[in-house]
Amino acid sequence: MTASPDIENLITRLARLPGLGPRSARRAALALLQAPQTRLQPLSEALETVARTVQTCPECGNLDSQAPCALCRAPDRTQDLICVVETVGDLWALERSGAYRGHYQVLGGTLSPLAGTGPEHLNLAGLRARLARGEVREVILALGATVEGATTAHWLQSYLLDSHPDVRVSQLGQGLPMGGALEVLDDGTLMAALAARRELQG
Amino acid sequence: MTASPDIENLITRLARLPGLGPRSARRAALALLQAPQTRLQPLSEALETVARTVQTCPECGNLDSQAPCALCRAPDRTQDLICVVETVGDLWALERSGAYRGHYQVLGGTLSPLAGTGPEHLNLAGLRARLARGEVREVILALGATVEGATTAHWLQSYLLDSHPDVRVSQLGQGLPMGGALEVLDDGTLMAALAARRELQG
């Protein structure tokens, strides 16, 4: 214990954030304490506000200060397109890209027989409701290129084909990331890129 | 804008912490939002508490929930020894080492003619008061091995020798850090280590 219990508690809490270890949490705490008006107070208020307002969207599983979330309410988004992602972080990444203008379904996880995570643990309520209402033309599976992501995509594909054969199911293309040099890519990506090769028009 | 304004505000505030950039702040915000009970609420409360309680010790410049701070109040610390450091972070580092059991004076900065920082900008009140009360036997200058640190140490040394010739003034030893391999050390450290060489008893 080198600082007061209150400060040590703050350091402990900061150190639990991803990207911060004990040393950087200490530096961050010090930076906060040395700027009470410009750093400490605004961060404290920002946390208090999100703790009070932010909730999981009952439609899609996104996090927002309103329910349904701003994306589910947006009138200008394509209504009949649902993109299925694992986490809110994945949703944010797609939104940042600006490449997608439909709705989402955040599963909140992946299928993992080893970890005992079955379909009943996935958040599918909104997707099921939208499918039941006949609103959906296409479901895009944007799951991670991992064993769990592939398992989950496979199960969802079967489920959707069985229950809604009229709905198109697609998944994200796999291959070289932008700017990716071949020599630093892992074997899995290279294999996927080879398998997904496109014939060029002569 | 990919998330709600409240969440974006939290991300902005987190991104201003040292050690966190925009990407890691986003990850941290998500980790907080996904664990409201175990991460968000405790961090929010920890910040609220330190914002309410932590203050600068009027004696030594340390940060603590009580004033004077726990170190200044501690009856078992050597009363006549003052260690002068630049920042509270430096004080914490010395306390972590467990190698020092006296009092401190946190300057809150260093002398820098270029930046217009003169002696009047240094927090010396507590040191001056303790010197005036005749409590001090030795002042240890534990300033950084930088140009500013050396400038500040030099000024403090002159000031103390002039005003309190009976008080011993010392500074931290300079040389090889523990575990430091010579080939990776910078020239300045090697020069200091050579200058500070000790004769070994035969």
Short mmCIF file of C-alpha atoms in Angstrom, two decimals:
data_model
loop_
_atom_site.label_atom_id
_atom_site.label_comp_id
_atom_site.label_asym_id
_atom_site.label_seq_id
_atom_site.Cartn_x
_atom_site.Cartn_y
_atom_site.Cartn_z
CA MET A 1 0.00 0.00 0.00
CA THR A 2 1.74 3.14 -1.15
CA ALA A 3 -1.15 5.56 -1.51
CA SER A 4 -4.36 6.07 0.45
CA PRO A 5 -6.94 3.23 0.40
CA ASP A 6 -9.23 5.34 -1.81
CA ILE A 7 -6.46 5.85 -4.35
CA GLU A 8 -5.37 2.20 -4.18
CA ASN A 9 -8.99 1.18 -4.82
CA LEU A 10 -9.11 3.44 -7.89
CA ILE A 11 -5.83 1.95 -9.16
CA THR A 12 -7.20 -1.57 -8.65
CA ARG A 13 -10.36 -0.73 -10.59
CA LEU A 14 -8.45 0.90 -13.42
CA ALA A 15 -6.02 -2.04 -13.60
CA ARG A 16 -8.95 -4.35 -14.41
CA LEU A 17 -9.61 -2.54 -17.67
CA PRO A 18 -8.30 -4.25 -20.77
CA GLY A 19 -5.18 -2.49 -22.00
CA LEU A 20 -4.18 -1.23 -18.56
CA GLY A 21 -1.87 -3.14 -16.25
CA PRO A 22 -0.94 -2.29 -12.65
CA ARG A 23 1.78 0.16 -13.74
CA SER A 24 -0.28 2.04 -16.30
CA ALA A 25 -3.28 2.07 -13.95
CA ARG A 26 -1.07 3.82 -11.41
CA ARG A 27 0.00 6.37 -14.01
CA ALA A 28 -3.61 6.87 -15.11
CA ALA A 29 -4.79 7.34 -11.52
CA LEU A 30 -2.07 9.92 -10.96
CA ALA A 31 -3.00 11.77 -14.15
CA LEU A 32 -6.62 11.85 -12.95
CA LEU A 33 -5.73 13.05 -9.46
CA GLN A 34 -3.45 15.76 -10.77
CA ALA A 35 -6.20 17.19 -12.98
CA PRO A 36 -9.36 17.01 -10.86
CA GLN A 37 -11.28 19.55 -12.94
CA THR A 38 -10.30 18.55 -16.45
CA ARG A 39 -9.87 14.77 -16.14
CA LEU A 40 -11.14 13.28 -12.89
CA GLN A 41 -14.51 15.03 -12.67
CA PRO A 42 -15.48 14.59 -16.36
CA LEU A 43 -14.57 10.88 -16.33
CA SER A 44 -16.41 10.37 -13.06
CA GLU A 45 -19.51 12.04 -14.51
CA ALA A 46 -19.25 10.15 -17.80
CA LEU A 47 -19.18 6.84 -15.92
CA GLU A 48 -22.01 7.85 -13.65
CA THR A 49 -24.09 8.81 -16.70
CA VAL A 50 -23.55 5.59 -18.65
CA ALA A 51 -24.11 3.53 -15.49
CA ARG A 52 -27.46 5.29 -15.11
CA THR A 53 -28.61 5.43 -18.75
CA VAL A 54 -27.02 2.75 -20.89
CA GLN A 55 -28.99 -0.44 -21.38
CA THR A 56 -29.09 -3.39 -23.72
CA CYS A 57 -31.42 -2.86 -26.66
CA PRO A 58 -34.29 -5.40 -26.38
CA GLU A 59 -34.44 -5.60 -30.18
CA CYS A 60 -30.86 -6.16 -31.30
CA GLY A 61 -28.66 -6.38 -28.19
CA ASN A 62 -26.77 -3.14 -28.86
CA LEU A 63 -25.89 -0.84 -25.96
CA ASP A 64 -27.50 2.60 -25.96
CA SER A 65 -29.01 5.27 -23.72
CA GLN A 66 -32.40 4.63 -25.25
CA ALA A 67 -34.39 1.45 -25.87
CA PRO A 68 -34.85 0.45 -28.63
CA CYS A 69 -31.41 1.73 -29.61
CA ALA A 70 -30.73 4.53 -32.09
CA LEU A 71 -29.88 1.98 -34.82
CA CYS A 72 -33.15 0.08 -34.38
CA ARG A 73 -35.10 3.37 -34.42
CA ALA A 74 -33.30 4.87 -37.42
CA PRO A 75 -35.87 5.23 -40.21
CA ASP A 76 -33.23 5.41 -42.94
CA ARG A 77 -31.63 2.02 -42.31
CA THR A 78 -32.48 -0.95 -44.52
CA GLN A 79 -35.23 -2.78 -42.62
CA ASP A 80 -34.99 -6.21 -44.25
CA LEU A 81 -31.26 -6.79 -43.73
CA ILE A 82 -29.96 -8.21 -40.45
CA CYS A 83 -26.27 -8.54 -39.68
CA VAL A 84 -25.50 -11.06 -36.94
CA VAL A 85 -22.43 -10.23 -34.82
CA GLU A 86 -20.95 -11.74 -31.68
CA THR A 87 -20.44 -8.62 -29.57
CA VAL A 88 -21.31 -4.94 -29.37
CA GLY A 89 -17.64 -4.27 -30.14
CA ASP A 90 -18.10 -6.02 -33.48
CA LEU A 91 -21.21 -3.91 -34.14
CA TRP A 92 -19.22 -0.75 -33.39
CA ALA A 93 -16.46 -1.86 -35.75
CA LEU A 94 -18.95 -2.37 -38.59
CA GLU A 95 -20.59 0.97 -37.87
CA ARG A 96 -17.21 2.70 -37.92
CA SER A 97 -16.55 1.22 -41.34
CA GLY A 98 -19.70 2.90 -42.62
CA ALA A 99 -20.11 -0.04 -44.99
CA TYR A 100 -23.38 -1.34 -43.56
CA ARG A 101 -26.76 0.37 -43.24
CA GLY A 102 -29.09 -2.41 -42.10
CA HIS A 103 -30.08 -3.76 -38.69
CA TYR A 104 -28.12 -5.94 -36.30
CA GLN A 105 -28.44 -8.90 -34.01
CA VAL A 106 -25.82 -9.06 -31.25
CA LEU A 107 -25.55 -12.69 -30.11
CA GLY A 108 -23.60 -11.87 -26.96
CA GLY A 109 -21.37 -14.89 -27.51
CA THR A 110 -20.69 -17.91 -29.66
CA LEU A 111 -21.57 -21.57 -29.53
CA SER A 112 -18.94 -23.55 -27.68
CA PRO A 113 -19.70 -27.17 -26.83
CA LEU A 114 -16.55 -27.28 -24.66
CA ALA A 115 -17.64 -24.26 -22.61
CA GLY A 116 -21.22 -25.56 -22.51
CA THR A 117 -22.58 -22.63 -24.52
CA GLY A 118 -25.56 -23.81 -26.55
CA PRO A 119 -28.02 -21.99 -28.83
CA GLU A 120 -30.18 -21.18 -25.79
CA HIS A 121 -27.36 -18.91 -24.54
CA LEU A 122 -27.35 -16.81 -27.70
CA ASN A 123 -29.43 -13.64 -27.87
CA LEU A 124 -31.69 -14.39 -30.82
CA ALA A 125 -34.96 -12.87 -29.60
CA GLY A 126 -34.91 -9.83 -31.87
CA LEU A 127 -33.88 -11.83 -34.93
CA ARG A 128 -36.62 -14.41 -34.27
CA ALA A 129 -39.23 -11.66 -33.84
CA ARG A 130 -38.15 -9.90 -37.03
CA LEU A 131 -38.16 -13.20 -38.93
CA ALA A 132 -41.62 -14.04 -37.56
CA ARG A 133 -42.91 -10.66 -38.70
CA GLY A 134 -41.66 -11.50 -42.19
CA GLU A 135 -39.48 -8.40 -42.29
CA VAL A 136 -36.21 -10.08 -43.19
CA ARG A 137 -34.89 -10.62 -46.70
CA GLU A 138 -31.26 -11.43 -45.88
CA VAL A 139 -29.25 -12.39 -42.80
CA ILE A 140 -25.52 -11.63 -42.98
CA LEU A 141 -23.44 -13.77 -40.64
CA ALA A 142 -20.55 -11.51 -39.55
CA LEU A 143 -18.98 -13.85 -37.04
CA GLY A 144 -15.31 -14.08 -36.21
CA ALA A 145 -13.04 -16.31 -38.27
CA THR A 146 -12.49 -18.59 -35.28
CA VAL A 147 -13.57 -22.14 -34.47
CA GLU A 148 -16.40 -20.80 -32.27
CA GLY A 149 -17.42 -18.24 -34.88
CA ALA A 150 -17.52 -20.89 -37.59
CA THR A 151 -19.47 -23.29 -35.35
CA THR A 152 -22.00 -20.58 -34.58
CA ALA A 153 -22.30 -19.55 -38.24
CA HIS A 154 -22.83 -23.16 -39.22
CA TRP A 155 -25.60 -23.65 -36.65
CA LEU A 156 -27.29 -20.36 -37.60
CA GLN A 157 -27.13 -21.27 -41.28
CA SER A 158 -28.89 -24.60 -40.63
CA TYR A 159 -31.41 -23.01 -38.30
CA LEU A 160 -32.29 -20.29 -40.80
CA LEU A 161 -32.46 -22.62 -43.80
CA ASP A 162 -34.78 -24.97 -41.88
CA SER A 163 -37.05 -22.36 -40.38
CA HIS A 164 -37.03 -19.66 -43.06
CA PRO A 165 -35.98 -21.17 -46.38
CA ASP A 166 -37.08 -17.97 -48.15
CA VAL A 167 -34.52 -15.85 -46.32
CA ARG A 168 -31.09 -15.43 -47.91
CA VAL A 169 -28.13 -16.24 -45.62
CA SER A 170 -24.66 -14.89 -46.39
CA GLN A 171 -21.39 -14.50 -44.55
CA LEU A 172 -18.51 -12.02 -44.69
CA GLY A 173 -15.86 -12.65 -47.31
CA GLN A 174 -12.61 -14.12 -46.03
CA GLY A 175 -9.12 -13.42 -47.29
CA LEU A 176 -6.34 -10.88 -47.25
CA PRO A 177 -6.85 -7.88 -44.98
CA MET A 178 -6.25 -4.49 -46.63
CA GLY A 179 -2.55 -3.71 -46.64
CA GLY A 180 -1.76 -7.24 -45.53
CA ALA A 181 1.61 -8.51 -46.76
CA LEU A 182 1.52 -12.21 -47.53
CA GLU A 183 4.66 -13.03 -45.62
CA VAL A 184 3.25 -11.85 -42.30
CA LEU A 185 -0.15 -13.52 -42.70
CA ASP A 186 -1.02 -16.68 -40.84
CA ASP A 187 -1.67 -19.93 -42.66
CA GLY A 188 -5.39 -19.90 -41.93
CA THR A 189 -5.87 -16.53 -43.63
CA LEU A 190 -3.80 -17.61 -46.63
CA MET A 191 -5.85 -20.81 -46.96
CA ALA A 192 -9.10 -18.87 -46.72
CA ALA A 193 -7.85 -16.32 -49.25
CA LEU A 194 -6.90 -19.09 -51.67
CA ALA A 195 -10.25 -20.82 -51.24
CA ALA A 196 -12.07 -17.50 -51.79
CA ARG A 197 -10.08 -16.60 -54.91
CA ARG A 198 -12.01 -14.82 -57.64
CA GLU A 199 -11.45 -15.24 -61.33
CA LEU A 200 -10.43 -12.00 -62.96
CA GLN A 201 -12.11 -10.94 -66.17
CA GLY A 202 -9.61 -11.13 -69.06
CA MET B 1 -20.33 8.60 -34.06
CA THR B 2 -20.84 4.89 -33.69
CA ALA B 3 -22.29 4.62 -30.20
CA SER B 4 -24.61 6.81 -28.16
CA PRO B 5 -23.35 10.29 -27.15
CA ASP B 6 -23.03 9.15 -23.53
CA ILE B 7 -20.85 6.23 -24.55
CA GLU B 8 -18.80 8.35 -26.96
CA ASN B 9 -18.22 10.83 -24.15
CA LEU B 10 -16.97 8.03 -21.88
CA ILE B 11 -14.65 6.79 -24.63
CA THR B 12 -13.29 10.32 -25.15
CA ARG B 13 -12.62 10.70 -21.43
CA LEU B 14 -10.94 7.31 -21.19
CA ALA B 15 -8.81 8.02 -24.28
CA ARG B 16 -7.27 11.01 -22.48
CA LEU B 17 -5.71 8.76 -19.87
CA PRO B 18 -2.02 8.04 -20.34
CA GLY B 19 -1.55 4.54 -21.69
CA LEU B 20 -4.94 4.44 -23.43
CA GLY B 21 -5.46 5.47 -27.05
CA PRO B 22 -8.75 5.77 -28.92
CA ARG B 23 -8.84 2.03 -29.71
CA SER B 24 -8.07 0.78 -26.24
CA ALA B 25 -10.41 3.37 -24.73
CA ARG B 26 -13.17 1.87 -26.87
CA ARG B 27 -12.29 -1.64 -25.66
CA ALA B 28 -12.18 -0.41 -22.07
CA ALA B 29 -15.56 1.33 -22.38
CA LEU B 30 -17.06 -1.84 -23.79
CA ALA B 31 -15.60 -3.94 -20.99
CA LEU B 32 -17.13 -1.53 -18.49
CA LEU B 33 -20.53 -1.50 -20.17
CA GLN B 34 -20.63 -5.26 -20.41
CA ALA B 35 -20.02 -5.66 -16.69
CA PRO B 36 -22.10 -2.93 -15.04
CA GLN B 37 -22.08 -4.54 -11.60
CA THR B 38 -18.50 -5.74 -11.36
CA ARG B 39 -16.60 -3.12 -13.34
CA LEU B 40 -18.61 -0.01 -14.24
CA GLN B 41 -20.22 0.68 -10.87
CA PRO B 42 -17.10 0.06 -8.76
CA LEU B 43 -14.93 2.26 -10.99
CA SER B 44 -17.59 4.97 -11.04
CA GLU B 45 -17.75 4.89 -7.24
CA ALA B 46 -13.97 4.80 -6.86
CA LEU B 47 -13.65 7.91 -9.01
CA GLU B 48 -16.47 9.68 -7.21
CA THR B 49 -14.80 8.91 -3.87
CA VAL B 50 -11.34 10.15 -4.80
CA ALA B 51 -12.85 13.25 -6.46
CA ARG B 52 -14.60 13.97 -3.17
CA THR B 53 -11.87 13.05 -0.68
CA VAL B 54 -8.40 13.27 -2.17
CA GLN B 55 -6.49 16.48 -1.64
CA THR B 56 -2.93 17.74 -1.77
CA CYS B 57 -1.16 17.47 1.57
CA PRO B 58 -0.39 21.02 2.79
CA GLU B 59 2.80 19.73 4.41
CA CYS B 60 4.53 17.70 1.73
CA GLY B 61 2.44 17.88 -1.46
CA ASN B 62 1.45 14.18 -1.44
CA LEU B 63 -2.09 13.19 -2.45
CA ASP B 64 -4.24 11.61 0.25
CA SER B 65 -7.78 11.39 1.62
CA GLN B 66 -6.65 13.15 4.78
CA ALA B 67 -4.65 16.29 5.39
CA PRO B 68 -1.90 16.18 6.51
CA CYS B 69 -1.32 12.95 4.62
CA ALA B 70 -0.76 9.53 6.19
CA LEU B 71 2.99 9.80 5.60
CA CYS B 72 3.24 13.18 7.35
CA ARG B 73 1.16 11.85 10.27
CA ALA B 74 3.00 8.55 10.62
CA PRO B 75 4.71 8.60 14.04
CA ASP B 76 7.22 5.91 13.08
CA ARG B 77 8.86 7.74 10.18
CA THR B 78 12.19 9.48 10.61
CA GLN B 79 11.28 13.10 11.34
CA ASP B 80 14.56 14.81 10.45
CA LEU B 81 14.98 13.37 6.97
CA ILE B 82 13.28 15.00 3.96
CA CYS B 83 13.36 13.48 0.50
CA VAL B 84 12.66 15.99 -2.28
CA VAL B 85 10.90 14.53 -5.33
CA GLU B 86 9.40 16.06 -8.45
CA THR B 87 6.00 14.37 -8.49
CA VAL B 88 3.63 12.26 -6.42
CA GLY B 89 4.42 9.43 -8.84
CA ASP B 90 8.06 9.61 -7.77
CA LEU B 91 6.98 9.55 -4.13
CA TRP B 92 4.87 6.44 -4.82
CA ALA B 93 7.82 4.76 -6.54
CA LEU B 94 10.07 5.36 -3.51
CA GLU B 95 7.36 4.14 -1.14
CA ARG B 96 6.92 0.99 -3.21
CA SER B 97 10.63 0.32 -2.92
CA GLY B 98 10.28 0.33 0.88
CA ALA B 99 13.82 1.75 1.02
CA TYR B 100 12.90 5.09 2.61
CA ARG B 101 11.21 5.86 5.91
CA GLY B 102 11.50 9.64 6.25
CA HIS B 103 9.35 12.54 5.10
CA TYR B 104 8.90 14.00 1.63
CA GLN B 105 8.63 17.25 -0.22
CA VAL B 106 6.85 17.02 -3.58
CA LEU B 107 7.99 19.95 -5.71
CA GLY B 108 5.24 19.54 -8.29
CA GLY B 109 7.69 20.27 -11.09
CA THR B 110 11.24 21.22 -11.93
CA LEU B 111 13.06 24.43 -12.72
CA SER B 112 13.03 25.14 -16.41
CA PRO B 113 14.28 28.53 -17.60
CA LEU B 114 13.02 27.75 -21.09
CA ALA B 115 9.49 26.99 -19.88
CA GLY B 116 9.62 29.97 -17.52
CA THR B 117 9.41 27.79 -14.40
CA GLY B 118 11.32 29.47 -11.59
CA PRO B 119 11.81 28.60 -7.91
CA GLU B 120 8.58 30.43 -7.08
CA HIS B 121 6.69 27.74 -9.00
CA LEU B 122 8.08 24.91 -6.88
CA ASN B 123 6.13 23.70 -3.85
CA LEU B 124 8.65 24.32 -1.08
CA ALA B 125 6.35 25.54 1.69
CA GLY B 126 6.49 22.38 3.79
CA LEU B 127 10.25 22.02 3.44
CA ARG B 128 10.78 25.67 4.38
CA ALA B 129 8.52 25.30 7.42
CA ARG B 130 10.28 22.15 8.58
CA LEU B 131 13.68 23.78 8.07
CA ALA B 132 12.53 26.88 9.98
CA ARG B 133 11.39 24.67 12.86
CA GLY B 134 14.91 23.21 12.97
CA GLU B 135 13.53 19.69 12.44
CA VAL B 136 15.66 18.72 9.48
CA ARG B 137 19.04 16.97 9.65
CA GLU B 138 19.33 15.87 6.02
CA VAL B 139 17.65 16.69 2.71
CA ILE B 140 17.89 13.98 0.03
CA LEU B 141 17.49 15.31 -3.49
CA ALA B 142 15.74 12.51 -5.40
CA LEU B 143 15.23 14.34 -8.67
CA GLY B 144 15.22 12.79 -12.12
CA ALA B 145 18.48 12.31 -13.99
CA THR B 146 17.40 14.87 -16.59
CA VAL B 147 18.57 18.38 -17.43
CA GLU B 148 15.62 19.87 -15.52
CA GLY B 149 16.15 17.53 -12.59
CA ALA B 150 19.85 18.41 -12.41
CA THR B 151 19.09 22.15 -12.71
CA THR B 152 16.57 21.90 -9.89
CA ALA B 153 18.93 19.84 -7.71
CA HIS B 154 21.69 22.37 -8.30
CA TRP B 155 19.47 25.30 -7.30
CA LEU B 156 18.15 23.46 -4.22
CA GLN B 157 21.68 22.57 -3.17
CA SER B 158 22.77 26.24 -3.35
CA TYR B 159 19.64 27.41 -1.61
CA LEU B 160 20.02 24.93 1.23
CA LEU B 161 23.75 25.51 1.69
CA ASP B 162 23.17 29.27 1.85
CA SER B 163 20.15 29.25 4.12
CA HIS B 164 20.81 26.20 6.28
CA PRO B 165 24.53 25.36 6.25
CA ASP B 166 24.03 22.94 9.12
CA VAL B 167 21.68 20.71 7.10
CA ARG B 168 23.23 17.85 5.14
CA VAL B 169 22.27 17.73 1.45
CA SER B 170 22.63 14.52 -0.54
CA GLN B 171 21.38 13.15 -3.81
CA LEU B 172 20.51 9.69 -5.10
CA GLY B 173 23.38 7.59 -6.41
CA GLN B 174 23.64 7.34 -10.18
CA GLY B 175 24.82 4.38 -12.19
CA LEU B 176 23.78 0.99 -13.47
CA PRO B 177 20.17 0.01 -12.81
CA MET B 178 19.67 -3.44 -11.28
CA GLY B 179 19.82 -6.08 -13.97
CA GLY B 180 21.06 -3.52 -16.47
CA ALA B 181 23.30 -5.00 -19.16
CA LEU B 182 26.02 -2.58 -20.22
CA GLU B 183 25.40 -2.99 -23.92
CA VAL B 184 21.83 -1.71 -23.74
CA LEU B 185 22.54 1.27 -21.48
CA ASP B 186 22.73 4.79 -22.82
CA ASP B 187 25.94 6.77 -22.76
CA GLY B 188 24.77 9.14 -20.03
CA THR B 189 24.15 6.30 -17.61
CA LEU B 190 27.49 4.69 -18.42
CA MET B 191 29.29 8.02 -17.87
CA ALA B 192 27.50 8.53 -14.56
CA ALA B 193 28.27 4.96 -13.51
CA LEU B 194 31.95 5.45 -14.33
CA ALA B 195 32.08 8.75 -12.45
CA ALA B 196 30.36 7.14 -9.45
CA ARG B 197 32.67 4.11 -9.39
CA ARG B 198 33.58 2.75 -5.96
CA GLU B 199 36.91 1.23 -5.05
CA LEU B 200 36.55 -2.35 -3.90
CA GLN B 201 38.32 -3.49 -0.77
CA GLY B 202 41.14 -5.89 -1.65
#
